[in-house]
mmCIF file with all atom_site columns, C-alpha atoms and ligand atoms in Angstrom:
data_model
loop_
_atom_site.group_PDB
_atom_site.id
_atom_site.type_symbol
_atom_site.label_atom_id
_atom_site.label_alt_id
_atom_site.label_comp_id
_atom_site.label_asym_id
_atom_site.label_entity_id
_atom_site.label_seq_id
_atom_site.pdbx_PDB_ins_code
_atom_site.Cartn_x
_atom_site.Cartn_y
_atom_site.Cartn_z
_atom_site.occupancy
_atom_site.B_iso_or_equiv
_atom_site.pdbx_formal_charge
_atom_site.auth_seq_id
_atom_site.auth_comp_id
_atom_site.auth_asym_id
_atom_site.auth_atom_id
_atom_site.pdbx_PDB_model_num
ATOM   1   C CA . MET A 1 1   ? -61.353 64.730 63.665 1.00 0.00 ? 179 MET A CA 1
ATOM   2   C CA . ASP A 1 2   ? -62.521 68.097 64.986 1.00 0.00 ? 180 ASP A CA 1
ATOM   3   C CA . SER A 1 3   ? -60.358 67.990 68.100 1.00 0.00 ? 181 SER A CA 1
ATOM   4   C CA . GLN A 1 4   ? -57.406 67.026 65.900 1.00 0.00 ? 182 GLN A CA 1
ATOM   5   C CA . LYS A 1 5   ? -58.089 70.047 63.679 1.00 0.00 ? 183 LYS A CA 1
ATOM   6   C CA . ASN A 1 6   ? -58.486 72.389 66.640 1.00 0.00 ? 184 ASN A CA 1
ATOM   7   C CA . LYS A 1 7   ? -55.243 71.148 68.059 1.00 0.00 ? 185 LYS A CA 1
ATOM   8   C CA . ALA A 1 8   ? -53.449 71.728 64.765 1.00 0.00 ? 186 ALA A CA 1
ATOM   9   C CA . THR A 1 9   ? -54.916 75.215 64.727 1.00 0.00 ? 187 THR A CA 1
ATOM   10  C CA . ASP A 1 10  ? -53.605 75.890 68.237 1.00 0.00 ? 188 ASP A CA 1
ATOM   11  C CA . LEU A 1 11  ? -50.147 74.772 67.189 1.00 0.00 ? 189 LEU A CA 1
ATOM   12  C CA . ILE A 1 12  ? -50.267 76.982 64.103 1.00 0.00 ? 190 ILE A CA 1
ATOM   13  C CA . ARG A 1 13  ? -51.226 79.979 66.224 1.00 0.00 ? 191 ARG A CA 1
ATOM   14  C CA . LEU A 1 14  ? -48.219 79.329 68.430 1.00 0.00 ? 192 LEU A CA 1
ATOM   15  C CA . ALA A 1 15  ? -46.024 79.163 65.318 1.00 0.00 ? 193 ALA A CA 1
ATOM   16  C CA . TYR A 1 16  ? -47.347 82.570 64.255 1.00 0.00 ? 194 TYR A CA 1
ATOM   17  C CA . GLU A 1 17  ? -46.637 83.928 67.737 1.00 0.00 ? 195 GLU A CA 1
ATOM   18  C CA . ALA A 1 18  ? -43.036 82.680 67.479 1.00 0.00 ? 196 ALA A CA 1
ATOM   19  C CA . GLN A 1 19  ? -42.722 84.177 64.011 1.00 0.00 ? 197 GLN A CA 1
ATOM   20  C CA . LYS A 1 20  ? -43.133 87.650 65.545 1.00 0.00 ? 198 LYS A CA 1
ATOM   21  C CA . ARG A 1 21  ? -39.757 87.115 67.242 1.00 0.00 ? 199 ARG A CA 1
ATOM   22  C CA . SER A 1 22  ? -37.968 86.270 63.976 1.00 0.00 ? 200 SER A CA 1
ATOM   23  C CA . TYR A 1 23  ? -34.506 87.797 63.666 1.00 0.00 ? 201 TYR A CA 1
ATOM   24  C CA . SER A 1 24  ? -34.142 88.001 59.896 1.00 0.00 ? 202 SER A CA 1
ATOM   25  C CA . PRO A 1 25  ? -32.457 91.273 58.890 1.00 0.00 ? 203 PRO A CA 1
ATOM   26  C CA . TYR A 1 26  ? -30.753 89.690 55.843 1.00 0.00 ? 204 TYR A CA 1
ATOM   27  C CA . SER A 1 27  ? -33.497 87.757 54.059 1.00 0.00 ? 205 SER A CA 1
ATOM   28  C CA . GLY A 1 28  ? -36.433 89.631 55.559 1.00 0.00 ? 206 GLY A CA 1
ATOM   29  C CA . PHE A 1 29  ? -38.275 86.287 55.466 1.00 0.00 ? 207 PHE A CA 1
ATOM   30  C CA . GLN A 1 30  ? -39.871 85.591 58.835 1.00 0.00 ? 208 GLN A CA 1
ATOM   31  C CA . THR A 1 31  ? -40.527 82.069 60.043 1.00 0.00 ? 209 THR A CA 1
ATOM   32  C CA . GLY A 1 32  ? -42.021 80.494 63.130 1.00 0.00 ? 210 GLY A CA 1
ATOM   33  C CA . ALA A 1 33  ? -42.437 76.964 64.420 1.00 0.00 ? 211 ALA A CA 1
ATOM   34  C CA . ALA A 1 34  ? -44.276 75.237 67.249 1.00 0.00 ? 212 ALA A CA 1
ATOM   35  C CA . LEU A 1 35  ? -43.035 71.775 68.206 1.00 0.00 ? 213 LEU A CA 1
ATOM   36  C CA . GLU A 1 36  ? -45.245 69.481 70.262 1.00 0.00 ? 214 GLU A CA 1
ATOM   37  C CA . THR A 1 37  ? -43.729 66.883 72.569 1.00 0.00 ? 215 THR A CA 1
ATOM   38  C CA . ALA A 1 38  ? -45.261 63.495 73.328 1.00 0.00 ? 216 ALA A CA 1
ATOM   39  C CA . GLY A 1 39  ? -46.203 64.940 76.706 1.00 0.00 ? 217 GLY A CA 1
ATOM   40  C CA . GLY A 1 40  ? -48.145 67.776 75.074 1.00 0.00 ? 218 GLY A CA 1
ATOM   41  C CA . LYS A 1 41  ? -45.684 70.573 75.809 1.00 0.00 ? 219 LYS A CA 1
ATOM   42  C CA . VAL A 1 42  ? -44.967 73.046 73.019 1.00 0.00 ? 220 VAL A CA 1
ATOM   43  C CA . TYR A 1 43  ? -41.592 74.593 72.186 1.00 0.00 ? 221 TYR A CA 1
ATOM   44  C CA . GLN A 1 44  ? -41.598 77.610 69.886 1.00 0.00 ? 222 GLN A CA 1
ATOM   45  C CA . GLY A 1 45  ? -38.842 78.713 67.532 1.00 0.00 ? 223 GLY A CA 1
ATOM   46  C CA . CYS A 1 46  ? -38.104 81.468 65.033 1.00 0.00 ? 224 CYS A CA 1
ATOM   47  C CA . ASN A 1 47  ? -35.414 81.882 62.401 1.00 0.00 ? 225 ASN A CA 1
ATOM   48  C CA . ILE A 1 48  ? -32.259 83.566 63.667 1.00 0.00 ? 226 ILE A CA 1
ATOM   49  C CA . GLU A 1 49  ? -30.007 84.959 60.952 1.00 0.00 ? 227 GLU A CA 1
ATOM   50  C CA . ASN A 1 50  ? -26.389 86.008 61.127 1.00 0.00 ? 228 ASN A CA 1
ATOM   51  C CA . ALA A 1 51  ? -24.132 88.492 59.310 1.00 0.00 ? 229 ALA A CA 1
ATOM   52  C CA . GLY A 1 52  ? -21.958 85.504 58.416 1.00 0.00 ? 230 GLY A CA 1
ATOM   53  C CA . TYR A 1 53  ? -25.045 83.995 56.693 1.00 0.00 ? 231 TYR A CA 1
ATOM   54  C CA . THR A 1 54  ? -24.133 80.300 57.220 1.00 0.00 ? 232 THR A CA 1
ATOM   55  C CA . PRO A 1 55  ? -24.605 80.375 61.007 1.00 0.00 ? 233 PRO A CA 1
ATOM   56  C CA . SER A 1 56  ? -28.273 81.243 60.434 1.00 0.00 ? 234 SER A CA 1
ATOM   57  C CA . ASN A 1 57  ? -30.771 78.904 62.025 1.00 0.00 ? 235 ASN A CA 1
ATOM   58  C CA . CYS A 1 58  ? -34.248 77.980 60.835 1.00 0.00 ? 236 CYS A CA 1
ATOM   59  C CA . ALA A 1 59  ? -37.327 78.243 63.047 1.00 0.00 ? 237 ALA A CA 1
ATOM   60  C CA . GLU A 1 60  ? -37.743 74.467 63.108 1.00 0.00 ? 238 GLU A CA 1
ATOM   61  C CA . ARG A 1 61  ? -34.225 73.804 64.330 1.00 0.00 ? 239 ARG A CA 1
ATOM   62  C CA . THR A 1 62  ? -34.486 76.563 66.919 1.00 0.00 ? 240 THR A CA 1
ATOM   63  C CA . ALA A 1 63  ? -37.557 74.799 68.323 1.00 0.00 ? 241 ALA A CA 1
ATOM   64  C CA . PHE A 1 64  ? -35.865 71.386 68.257 1.00 0.00 ? 242 PHE A CA 1
ATOM   65  C CA . PHE A 1 65  ? -32.650 72.603 69.857 1.00 0.00 ? 243 PHE A CA 1
ATOM   66  C CA . LYS A 1 66  ? -34.544 74.422 72.574 1.00 0.00 ? 244 LYS A CA 1
ATOM   67  C CA . ALA A 1 67  ? -36.561 71.292 73.346 1.00 0.00 ? 245 ALA A CA 1
ATOM   68  C CA . VAL A 1 68  ? -33.701 68.796 73.166 1.00 0.00 ? 246 VAL A CA 1
ATOM   69  C CA . SER A 1 69  ? -31.504 71.005 75.341 1.00 0.00 ? 247 SER A CA 1
ATOM   70  C CA . GLU A 1 70  ? -34.292 70.953 77.931 1.00 0.00 ? 248 GLU A CA 1
ATOM   71  C CA . GLY A 1 71  ? -34.230 67.152 77.935 1.00 0.00 ? 249 GLY A CA 1
ATOM   72  C CA . GLU A 1 72  ? -37.092 66.412 75.537 1.00 0.00 ? 250 GLU A CA 1
ATOM   73  C CA . ARG A 1 73  ? -36.582 63.417 73.257 1.00 0.00 ? 251 ARG A CA 1
ATOM   74  C CA . SER A 1 74  ? -40.038 62.481 72.030 1.00 0.00 ? 252 SER A CA 1
ATOM   75  C CA . PHE A 1 75  ? -42.067 64.566 69.612 1.00 0.00 ? 253 PHE A CA 1
ATOM   76  C CA . THR A 1 76  ? -45.428 64.240 67.909 1.00 0.00 ? 254 THR A CA 1
ATOM   77  C CA . ARG A 1 77  ? -45.668 67.142 65.456 1.00 0.00 ? 255 ARG A CA 1
ATOM   78  C CA . ILE A 1 78  ? -44.481 70.544 64.365 1.00 0.00 ? 256 ILE A CA 1
ATOM   79  C CA . ALA A 1 79  ? -46.300 73.488 62.793 1.00 0.00 ? 257 ALA A CA 1
ATOM   80  C CA . VAL A 1 80  ? -44.310 75.774 60.484 1.00 0.00 ? 258 VAL A CA 1
ATOM   81  C CA . VAL A 1 81  ? -45.178 79.184 59.035 1.00 0.00 ? 259 VAL A CA 1
ATOM   82  C CA . GLY A 1 82  ? -43.155 81.609 56.953 1.00 0.00 ? 260 GLY A CA 1
ATOM   83  C CA . ASN A 1 83  ? -43.663 84.732 54.867 1.00 0.00 ? 261 ASN A CA 1
ATOM   84  C CA . TYR A 1 84  ? -42.396 88.217 54.178 1.00 0.00 ? 262 TYR A CA 1
ATOM   85  C CA . PRO A 1 85  ? -44.075 90.753 56.460 1.00 0.00 ? 263 PRO A CA 1
ATOM   86  C CA . GLY A 1 86  ? -47.143 92.237 54.842 1.00 0.00 ? 264 GLY A CA 1
ATOM   87  C CA . LYS A 1 87  ? -47.149 89.723 51.988 1.00 0.00 ? 265 LYS A CA 1
ATOM   88  C CA . PRO A 1 88  ? -49.692 86.916 51.857 1.00 0.00 ? 266 PRO A CA 1
ATOM   89  C CA . GLY A 1 89  ? -47.991 83.780 52.973 1.00 0.00 ? 267 GLY A CA 1
ATOM   90  C CA . ASP A 1 90  ? -47.631 80.547 51.083 1.00 0.00 ? 268 ASP A CA 1
ATOM   91  C CA . TYR A 1 91  ? -46.960 77.183 52.693 1.00 0.00 ? 269 TYR A CA 1
ATOM   92  C CA . CYS A 1 92  ? -43.419 77.133 54.070 1.00 0.00 ? 270 CYS A CA 1
ATOM   93  C CA . ALA A 1 93  ? -42.009 73.616 53.893 1.00 0.00 ? 271 ALA A CA 1
ATOM   94  C CA . PRO A 1 94  ? -39.028 72.731 56.077 1.00 0.00 ? 272 PRO A CA 1
ATOM   95  C CA . CYS A 1 95  ? -35.608 72.809 54.406 1.00 0.00 ? 273 CYS A CA 1
ATOM   96  C CA . GLY A 1 96  ? -33.590 69.627 53.966 1.00 0.00 ? 274 GLY A CA 1
ATOM   97  C CA . VAL A 1 97  ? -31.347 70.301 56.944 1.00 0.00 ? 275 VAL A CA 1
ATOM   98  C CA . CYS A 1 98  ? -34.344 70.691 59.255 1.00 0.00 ? 276 CYS A CA 1
ATOM   99  C CA . ARG A 1 99  ? -35.906 67.488 57.912 1.00 0.00 ? 277 ARG A CA 1
ATOM   100 C CA . GLN A 1 100 ? -32.702 65.650 58.776 1.00 0.00 ? 278 GLN A CA 1
ATOM   101 C CA . VAL A 1 101 ? -32.729 67.111 62.302 1.00 0.00 ? 279 VAL A CA 1
ATOM   102 C CA . MET A 1 102 ? -36.320 65.895 62.677 1.00 0.00 ? 280 MET A CA 1
ATOM   103 C CA . ARG A 1 103 ? -35.156 62.448 61.525 1.00 0.00 ? 281 ARG A CA 1
ATOM   104 C CA . GLU A 1 104 ? -32.721 62.307 64.427 1.00 0.00 ? 282 GLU A CA 1
ATOM   105 C CA . PHE A 1 105 ? -35.442 62.583 67.058 1.00 0.00 ? 283 PHE A CA 1
ATOM   106 C CA . CYS A 1 106 ? -38.711 61.600 65.396 1.00 0.00 ? 284 CYS A CA 1
ATOM   107 C CA . ASP A 1 107 ? -40.303 58.464 64.016 1.00 0.00 ? 285 ASP A CA 1
ATOM   108 C CA . PRO A 1 108 ? -40.715 59.020 60.245 1.00 0.00 ? 286 PRO A CA 1
ATOM   109 C CA . GLU A 1 109 ? -43.839 56.850 60.313 1.00 0.00 ? 287 GLU A CA 1
ATOM   110 C CA . THR A 1 110 ? -45.716 58.995 62.815 1.00 0.00 ? 288 THR A CA 1
ATOM   111 C CA . PHE A 1 111 ? -44.159 62.460 63.153 1.00 0.00 ? 289 PHE A CA 1
ATOM   112 C CA . GLU A 1 112 ? -46.436 65.040 61.558 1.00 0.00 ? 290 GLU A CA 1
ATOM   113 C CA . ILE A 1 113 ? -45.317 68.233 59.808 1.00 0.00 ? 291 ILE A CA 1
ATOM   114 C CA . ILE A 1 114 ? -48.007 70.882 59.484 1.00 0.00 ? 292 ILE A CA 1
ATOM   115 C CA . ILE A 1 115 ? -47.320 73.703 57.036 1.00 0.00 ? 293 ILE A CA 1
ATOM   116 C CA . ALA A 1 116 ? -49.753 76.579 57.196 1.00 0.00 ? 294 ALA A CA 1
ATOM   117 C CA . ARG A 1 117 ? -50.542 79.772 55.357 1.00 0.00 ? 295 ARG A CA 1
ATOM   118 C CA . GLY A 1 118 ? -53.207 80.756 57.870 1.00 0.00 ? 296 GLY A CA 1
ATOM   119 C CA . PRO A 1 119 ? -54.508 79.451 61.205 1.00 0.00 ? 297 PRO A CA 1
ATOM   120 C CA . GLU A 1 120 ? -57.189 77.417 59.427 1.00 0.00 ? 298 GLU A CA 1
ATOM   121 C CA . ASP A 1 121 ? -55.377 76.831 56.162 1.00 0.00 ? 299 ASP A CA 1
ATOM   122 C CA . TYR A 1 122 ? -52.824 74.083 56.414 1.00 0.00 ? 300 TYR A CA 1
ATOM   123 C CA . LYS A 1 123 ? -51.445 70.876 54.951 1.00 0.00 ? 301 LYS A CA 1
ATOM   124 C CA . SER A 1 124 ? -50.063 67.989 56.909 1.00 0.00 ? 302 SER A CA 1
ATOM   125 C CA . PHE A 1 125 ? -47.404 65.417 56.026 1.00 0.00 ? 303 PHE A CA 1
ATOM   126 C CA . LEU A 1 126 ? -45.649 62.576 57.746 1.00 0.00 ? 304 LEU A CA 1
ATOM   127 C CA . LEU A 1 127 ? -41.878 62.918 58.034 1.00 0.00 ? 305 LEU A CA 1
ATOM   128 C CA . LYS A 1 128 ? -41.466 59.824 55.846 1.00 0.00 ? 306 LYS A CA 1
ATOM   129 C CA . GLU A 1 129 ? -43.284 61.648 53.038 1.00 0.00 ? 307 GLU A CA 1
ATOM   130 C CA . LEU A 1 130 ? -40.987 64.676 53.166 1.00 0.00 ? 308 LEU A CA 1
ATOM   131 C CA . LEU A 1 131 ? -37.815 62.658 53.764 1.00 0.00 ? 309 LEU A CA 1
ATOM   132 C CA . PRO A 1 132 ? -38.149 59.307 52.006 1.00 0.00 ? 310 PRO A CA 1
ATOM   133 C CA . GLU A 1 133 ? -35.388 56.684 52.105 1.00 0.00 ? 311 GLU A CA 1
ATOM   134 C CA . SER A 1 134 ? -33.733 58.561 54.926 1.00 0.00 ? 312 SER A CA 1
ATOM   135 C CA . PHE A 1 135 ? -30.577 57.957 56.917 1.00 0.00 ? 313 PHE A CA 1
ATOM   136 C CA . GLY A 1 136 ? -30.996 57.993 60.673 1.00 0.00 ? 314 GLY A CA 1
ATOM   137 C CA . PRO A 1 137 ? -29.607 56.923 64.032 1.00 0.00 ? 315 PRO A CA 1
ATOM   138 C CA . ASP A 1 138 ? -30.595 53.292 63.445 1.00 0.00 ? 316 ASP A CA 1
ATOM   139 C CA . ASP A 1 139 ? -28.267 53.118 60.411 1.00 0.00 ? 317 ASP A CA 1
ATOM   140 C CA . LEU A 1 140 ? -25.196 53.484 62.620 1.00 0.00 ? 318 LEU A CA 1
ATOM   141 C CA . VAL A 1 141 ? -23.875 50.829 64.990 1.00 0.00 ? 319 VAL A CA 1
HETATM 142 N N1 . LIG B 2 .   ? -36.276 79.332 56.960 1.00 0.00 ? 458 LIG B N1 1
HETATM 143 C C1 . LIG B 2 .   ? -36.824 78.724 58.060 1.00 0.00 ? 458 LIG B C1 1
HETATM 144 O O1 . LIG B 2 .   ? -36.659 79.196 59.197 1.00 0.00 ? 458 LIG B O1 1
HETATM 145 N N2 . LIG B 2 .   ? -37.561 77.607 57.875 1.00 0.00 ? 458 LIG B N2 1
HETATM 146 C C2 . LIG B 2 .   ? -37.860 77.066 56.654 1.00 0.00 ? 458 LIG B C2 1
HETATM 147 O O2 . LIG B 2 .   ? -38.565 76.074 56.594 1.00 0.00 ? 458 LIG B O2 1
HETATM 148 C C3 . LIG B 2 .   ? -37.317 77.667 55.430 1.00 0.00 ? 458 LIG B C3 1
HETATM 149 C C4 . LIG B 2 .   ? -36.413 78.824 55.618 1.00 0.00 ? 458 LIG B C4 1
HETATM 150 C C5 . LIG B 2 .   ? -35.539 80.574 57.162 1.00 0.00 ? 458 LIG B C5 1
HETATM 151 C C6 . LIG B 2 .   ? -34.053 80.509 56.961 1.00 0.00 ? 458 LIG B C6 1
HETATM 152 C C7 . LIG B 2 .   ? -33.736 81.940 56.626 1.00 0.00 ? 458 LIG B C7 1
HETATM 153 O O3 . LIG B 2 .   ? -33.603 82.694 57.833 1.00 0.00 ? 458 LIG B O3 1
HETATM 154 C C8 . LIG B 2 .   ? -34.971 82.442 55.907 1.00 0.00 ? 458 LIG B C8 1
HETATM 155 O O4 . LIG B 2 .   ? -36.012 81.549 56.263 1.00 0.00 ? 458 LIG B O4 1
HETATM 156 C C9 . LIG B 2 .   ? -34.830 82.483 54.395 1.00 0.00 ? 458 LIG B C9 1
HETATM 157 O O5 . LIG B 2 .   ? -34.355 81.283 53.917 1.00 0.00 ? 458 LIG B O5 1
#
């Protein structure tokens, strides 16, 4: 239990580190993510906004796309943080698009999503809880 908590805390700290690299001149909302592979490697991501607005990318998807483009296909959990600079953060839950991207590569029964508002203050969900009755790769022939 303790080692699990410490490990979640490590992941959250890495999400906060990634958040510092947020490129968010339009919303001003800064997010960070740390995605853990089955092999224990961690890929970080931040939100990257765009003057065209719709090309903006969330921290979670940045982390996934970095990892998948490096050949990773198996993931255990992701930590997500988000807040306006200088304002106390609340839990930042992944948007629907990011949940669907997770569904592509992760087992809904086991993949864990950790949302934190501090290194020691977090909540954890399984993907199946945040994306019930989902559509995934196994639904296509
Ligand atoms: N954002 C994320 O990066 N992750 C989330 O879970 C929610 C929202 C980003 C997208 C956009 O750059 C900014 O936060 C405001 O929506």
